[in-house]
CSV table of C-alpha atoms in Angstrom, one decimal:
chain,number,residue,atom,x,y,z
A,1,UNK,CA,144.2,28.9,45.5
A,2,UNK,CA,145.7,29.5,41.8
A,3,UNK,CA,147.2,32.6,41.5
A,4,UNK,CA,147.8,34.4,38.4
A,5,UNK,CA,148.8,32.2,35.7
A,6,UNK,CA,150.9,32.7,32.7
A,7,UNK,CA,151.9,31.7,29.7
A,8,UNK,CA,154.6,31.2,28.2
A,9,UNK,CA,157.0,31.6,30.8
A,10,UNK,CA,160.1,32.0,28.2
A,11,UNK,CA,159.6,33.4,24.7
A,12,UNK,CA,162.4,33.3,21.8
A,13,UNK,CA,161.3,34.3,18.6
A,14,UNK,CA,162.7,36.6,15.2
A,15,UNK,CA,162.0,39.7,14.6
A,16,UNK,CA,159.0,40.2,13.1
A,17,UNK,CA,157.0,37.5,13.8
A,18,UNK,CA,153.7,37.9,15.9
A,19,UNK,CA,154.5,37.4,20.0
A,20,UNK,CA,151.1,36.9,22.1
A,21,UNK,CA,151.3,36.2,25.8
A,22,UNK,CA,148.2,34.8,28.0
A,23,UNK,CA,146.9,35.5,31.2
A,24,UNK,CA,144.8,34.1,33.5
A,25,UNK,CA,143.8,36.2,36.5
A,26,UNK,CA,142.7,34.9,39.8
A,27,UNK,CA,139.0,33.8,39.7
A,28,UNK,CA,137.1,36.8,40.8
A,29,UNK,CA,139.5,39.4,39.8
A,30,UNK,CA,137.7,41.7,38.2
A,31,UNK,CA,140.7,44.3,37.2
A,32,UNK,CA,143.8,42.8,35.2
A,33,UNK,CA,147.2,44.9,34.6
A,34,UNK,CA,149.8,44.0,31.9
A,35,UNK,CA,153.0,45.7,32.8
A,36,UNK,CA,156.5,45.3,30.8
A,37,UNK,CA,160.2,45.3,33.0
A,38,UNK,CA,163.6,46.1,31.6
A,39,UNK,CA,166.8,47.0,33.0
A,40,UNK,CA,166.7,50.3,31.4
A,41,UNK,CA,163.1,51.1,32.1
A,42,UNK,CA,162.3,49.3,35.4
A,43,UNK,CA,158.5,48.1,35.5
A,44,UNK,CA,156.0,50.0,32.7
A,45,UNK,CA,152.2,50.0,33.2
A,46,UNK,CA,150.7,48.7,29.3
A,47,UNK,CA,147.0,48.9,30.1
A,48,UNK,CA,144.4,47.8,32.8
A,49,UNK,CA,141.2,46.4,32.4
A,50,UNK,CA,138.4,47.0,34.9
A,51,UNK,CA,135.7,44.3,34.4
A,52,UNK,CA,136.9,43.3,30.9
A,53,UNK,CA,136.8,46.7,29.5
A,54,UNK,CA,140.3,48.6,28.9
A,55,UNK,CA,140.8,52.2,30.7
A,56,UNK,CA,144.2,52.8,30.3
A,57,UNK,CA,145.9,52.0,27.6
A,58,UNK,CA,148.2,55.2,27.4
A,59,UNK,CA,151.3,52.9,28.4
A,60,UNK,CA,150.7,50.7,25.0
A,61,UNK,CA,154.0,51.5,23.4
A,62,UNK,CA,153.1,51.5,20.2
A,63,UNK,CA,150.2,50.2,17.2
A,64,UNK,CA,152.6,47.1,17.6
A,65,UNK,CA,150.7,46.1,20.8
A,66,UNK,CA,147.3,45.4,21.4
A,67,UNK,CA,145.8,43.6,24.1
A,68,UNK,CA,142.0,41.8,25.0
A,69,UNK,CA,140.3,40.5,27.3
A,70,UNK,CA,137.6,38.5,26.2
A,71,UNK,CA,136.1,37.1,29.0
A,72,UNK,CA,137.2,37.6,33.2
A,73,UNK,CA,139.4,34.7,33.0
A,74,UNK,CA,141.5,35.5,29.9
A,75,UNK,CA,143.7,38.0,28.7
A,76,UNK,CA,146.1,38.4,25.7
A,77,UNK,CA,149.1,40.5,25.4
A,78,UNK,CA,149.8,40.6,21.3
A,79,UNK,CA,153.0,42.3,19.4
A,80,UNK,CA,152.9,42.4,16.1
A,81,UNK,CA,155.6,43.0,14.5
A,82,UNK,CA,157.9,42.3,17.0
A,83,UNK,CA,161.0,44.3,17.4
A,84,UNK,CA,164.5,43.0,19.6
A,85,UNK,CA,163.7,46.1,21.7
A,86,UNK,CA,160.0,44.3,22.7
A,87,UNK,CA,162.5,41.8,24.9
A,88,UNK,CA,161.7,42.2,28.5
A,89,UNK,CA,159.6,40.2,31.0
A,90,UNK,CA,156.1,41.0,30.5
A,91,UNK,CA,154.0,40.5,34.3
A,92,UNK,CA,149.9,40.4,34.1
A,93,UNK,CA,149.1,40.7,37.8
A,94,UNK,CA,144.9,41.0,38.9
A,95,UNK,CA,143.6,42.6,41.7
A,96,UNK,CA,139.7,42.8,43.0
A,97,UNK,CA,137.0,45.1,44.4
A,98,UNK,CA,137.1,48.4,43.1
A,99,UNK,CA,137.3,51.4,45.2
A,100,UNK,CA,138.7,48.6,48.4
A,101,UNK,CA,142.2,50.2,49.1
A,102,UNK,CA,143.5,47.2,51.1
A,103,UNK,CA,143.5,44.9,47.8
A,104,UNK,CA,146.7,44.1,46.6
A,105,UNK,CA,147.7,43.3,43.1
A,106,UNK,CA,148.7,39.4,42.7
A,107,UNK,CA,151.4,38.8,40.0
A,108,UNK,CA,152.3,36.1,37.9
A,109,UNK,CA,155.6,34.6,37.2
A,110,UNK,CA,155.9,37.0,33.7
A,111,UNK,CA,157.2,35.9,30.3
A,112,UNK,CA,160.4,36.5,29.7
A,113,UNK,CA,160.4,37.6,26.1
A,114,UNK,CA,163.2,37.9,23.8
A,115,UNK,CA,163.3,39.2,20.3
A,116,UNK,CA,166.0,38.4,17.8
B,1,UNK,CA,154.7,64.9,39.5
B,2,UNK,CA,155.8,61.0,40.4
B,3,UNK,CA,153.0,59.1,42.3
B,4,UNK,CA,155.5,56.8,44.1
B,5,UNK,CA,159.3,58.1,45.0
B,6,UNK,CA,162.1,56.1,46.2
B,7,UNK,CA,165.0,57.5,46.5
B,8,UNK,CA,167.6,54.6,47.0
B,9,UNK,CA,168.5,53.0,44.0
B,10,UNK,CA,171.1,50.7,46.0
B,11,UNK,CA,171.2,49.9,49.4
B,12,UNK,CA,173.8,47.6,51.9
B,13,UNK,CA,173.0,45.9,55.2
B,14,UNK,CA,174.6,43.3,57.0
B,15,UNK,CA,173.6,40.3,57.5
B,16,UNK,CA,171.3,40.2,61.6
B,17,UNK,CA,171.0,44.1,61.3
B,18,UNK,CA,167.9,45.7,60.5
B,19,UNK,CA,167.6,48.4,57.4
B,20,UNK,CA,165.3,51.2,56.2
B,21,UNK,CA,164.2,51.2,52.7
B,22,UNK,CA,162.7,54.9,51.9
B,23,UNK,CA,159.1,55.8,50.2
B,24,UNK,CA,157.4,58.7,49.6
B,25,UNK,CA,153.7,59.7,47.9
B,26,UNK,CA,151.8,62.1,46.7
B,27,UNK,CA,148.5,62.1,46.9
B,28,UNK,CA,145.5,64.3,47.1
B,29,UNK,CA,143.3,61.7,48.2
B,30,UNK,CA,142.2,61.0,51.6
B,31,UNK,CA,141.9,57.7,51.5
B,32,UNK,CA,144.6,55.4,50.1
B,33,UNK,CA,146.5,52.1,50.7
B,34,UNK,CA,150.4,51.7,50.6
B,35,UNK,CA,151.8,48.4,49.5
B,36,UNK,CA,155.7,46.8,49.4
B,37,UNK,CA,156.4,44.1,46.8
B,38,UNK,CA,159.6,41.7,46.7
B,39,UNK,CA,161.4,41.0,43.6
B,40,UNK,CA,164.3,38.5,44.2
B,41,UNK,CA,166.8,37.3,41.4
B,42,UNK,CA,164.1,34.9,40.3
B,43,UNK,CA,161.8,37.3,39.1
B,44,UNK,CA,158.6,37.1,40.7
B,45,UNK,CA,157.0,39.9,42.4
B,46,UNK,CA,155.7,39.0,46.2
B,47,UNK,CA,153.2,41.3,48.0
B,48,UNK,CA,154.6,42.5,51.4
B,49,UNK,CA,153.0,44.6,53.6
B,50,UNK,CA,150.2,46.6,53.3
B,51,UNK,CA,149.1,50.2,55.0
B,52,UNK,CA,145.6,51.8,55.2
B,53,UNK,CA,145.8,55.6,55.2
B,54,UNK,CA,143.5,55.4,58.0
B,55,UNK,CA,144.9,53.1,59.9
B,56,UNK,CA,146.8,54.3,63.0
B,57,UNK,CA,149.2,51.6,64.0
B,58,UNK,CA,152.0,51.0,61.3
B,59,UNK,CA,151.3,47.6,59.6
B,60,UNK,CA,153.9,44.5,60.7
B,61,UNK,CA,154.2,41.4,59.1
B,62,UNK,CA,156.8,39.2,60.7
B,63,UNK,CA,160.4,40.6,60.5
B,64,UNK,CA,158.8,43.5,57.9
B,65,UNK,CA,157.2,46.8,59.4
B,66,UNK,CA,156.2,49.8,57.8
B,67,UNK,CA,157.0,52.8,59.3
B,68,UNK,CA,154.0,55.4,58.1
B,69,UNK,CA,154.3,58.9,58.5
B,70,UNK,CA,151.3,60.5,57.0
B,71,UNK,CA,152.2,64.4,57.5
B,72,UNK,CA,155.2,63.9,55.8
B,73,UNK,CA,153.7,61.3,53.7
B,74,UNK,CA,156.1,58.4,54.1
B,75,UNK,CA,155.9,54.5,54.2
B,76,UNK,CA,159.4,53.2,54.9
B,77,UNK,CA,159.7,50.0,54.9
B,78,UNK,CA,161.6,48.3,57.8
B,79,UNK,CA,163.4,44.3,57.7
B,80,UNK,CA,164.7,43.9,61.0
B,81,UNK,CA,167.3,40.9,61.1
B,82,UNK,CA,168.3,40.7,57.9
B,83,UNK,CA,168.7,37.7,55.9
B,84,UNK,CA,170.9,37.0,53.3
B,85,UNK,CA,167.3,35.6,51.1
B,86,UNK,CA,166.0,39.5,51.6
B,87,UNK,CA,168.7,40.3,48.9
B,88,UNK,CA,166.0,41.6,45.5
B,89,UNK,CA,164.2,44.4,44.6
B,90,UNK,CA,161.9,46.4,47.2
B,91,UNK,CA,159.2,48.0,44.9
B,92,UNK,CA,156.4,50.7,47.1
B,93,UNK,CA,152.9,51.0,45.5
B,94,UNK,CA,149.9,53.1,46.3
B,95,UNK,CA,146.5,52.8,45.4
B,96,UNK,CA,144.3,55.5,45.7
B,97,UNK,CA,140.6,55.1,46.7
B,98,UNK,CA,139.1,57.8,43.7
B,99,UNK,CA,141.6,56.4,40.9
B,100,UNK,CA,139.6,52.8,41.5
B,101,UNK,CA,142.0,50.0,40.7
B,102,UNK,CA,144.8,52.3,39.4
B,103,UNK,CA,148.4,51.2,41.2
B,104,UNK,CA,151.3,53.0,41.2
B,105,UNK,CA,154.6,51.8,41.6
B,106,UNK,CA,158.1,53.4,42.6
B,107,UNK,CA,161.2,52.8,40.6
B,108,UNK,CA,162.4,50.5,43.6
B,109,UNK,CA,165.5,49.9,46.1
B,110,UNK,CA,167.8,46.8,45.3
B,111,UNK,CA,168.7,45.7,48.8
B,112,UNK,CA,172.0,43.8,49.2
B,113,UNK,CA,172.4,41.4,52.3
B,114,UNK,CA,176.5,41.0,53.5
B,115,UNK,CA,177.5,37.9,55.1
């Protein structure tokens, strides 16, 4: 079975310029998480979806970040303007059935993101 | 008040011997599941072991066990014969059953295997 898929799985880019990263979640997923890991931070809920829709979006650092899901088998992570303290590895894991305790989250490999 | 609490930010075994990696929760919800993820130097975060809230026996997968303590809500997770690949990042999680598909994740425990 595919697990979560990624992409891209290394990002180098200036500061300033737009970033997005894509996510695929595991067919039938119907909740997706973006989360965000740095050495100084550890790992950062962004925002969840639950059946496309966003719930939380609280960790969302900034107006710089937005994320979508248009459909349950695509997701976007976008920065705009990026900054060099956006560089960290950004995961998107999916997990299924609401309100079933035993489901784990699946990861994927993350982008690793770095901001000149 | 943290969701998830480990309280090891660095931990040392050597290499055959088996070593406790600490978890705590909080939670006002009866029913709840208790995950551990691996995060080696690669990066990639690998689901565990999981732990119902209602289930009675503690969960074992292979050389993992989780030692769960509901009363004084803990989940320790337990690598018996350590290896020198079990050197990464331990990471506890919790999903409750009335937050729906809401994780939470502890800070984590970077194990260190000696040869």
């Amino acid at each position: 079975d595919a697990g979560v898929i990624q992409s891209p799985r290394h990002e180098v880019t200036e500061m300033g310029q737009e970033v997005t990263l894509r996510c695929k979640p595991i067919s039938g997923h119907n909740s997706l998480f973006w989360y965000r890991q740095t050495m100084m931070r550890g790992l950062e809920l962004l925002i969840y979806f639950n059946n496309n829709v966003p719930i939380d979006d609280s960790g969302m650092p900034e107006d710089r970040f937005s994320a979508k899901m248009p459909n349950a088998s695509f997701s976007t992570l976008k920065i705009q303007p990026s900054e060099p303290r956006d560089s960290a590895v950004y995961f998107c894991a999916s997990t299924s059935k609401q309100g079933f305790i035993d489901q784990p989250q699946h990861f994927g490999d993350g982008t690793r993101l770095s901001i000149l | 008040a943290q969701k998830i609490t480990q309280t090891q930010p660095g931990m040392f075994v050597q290499e055959k011997e088996a070593v406790t990696l600490d978890c705590t929760y909080d939670t006002s919800d009866q029913s709840y599941g208790l995950f551990w993820y691996k995060q080696p130097s690669s990066g990639e975060m690998i689901f565990l072991i999981y732990q119902g809230s209602y289930d009675e026996q503690n969960a074992t997968e292979g050389r993992y066990s989780l030692n769960f303590q509901k009363a004084r809500k803990s989940a320790n997770l337990v690598i018996s014969a350590s290896q020198l690949g079990d050197s990464a990042m331990y990471f506890c999680a919790m999903r409750e059953r009335n937050t729906g598909n809401q994780f939470y994740f502890g800070t984590g425990t970077s194990l260190t295997v000696i040869p």
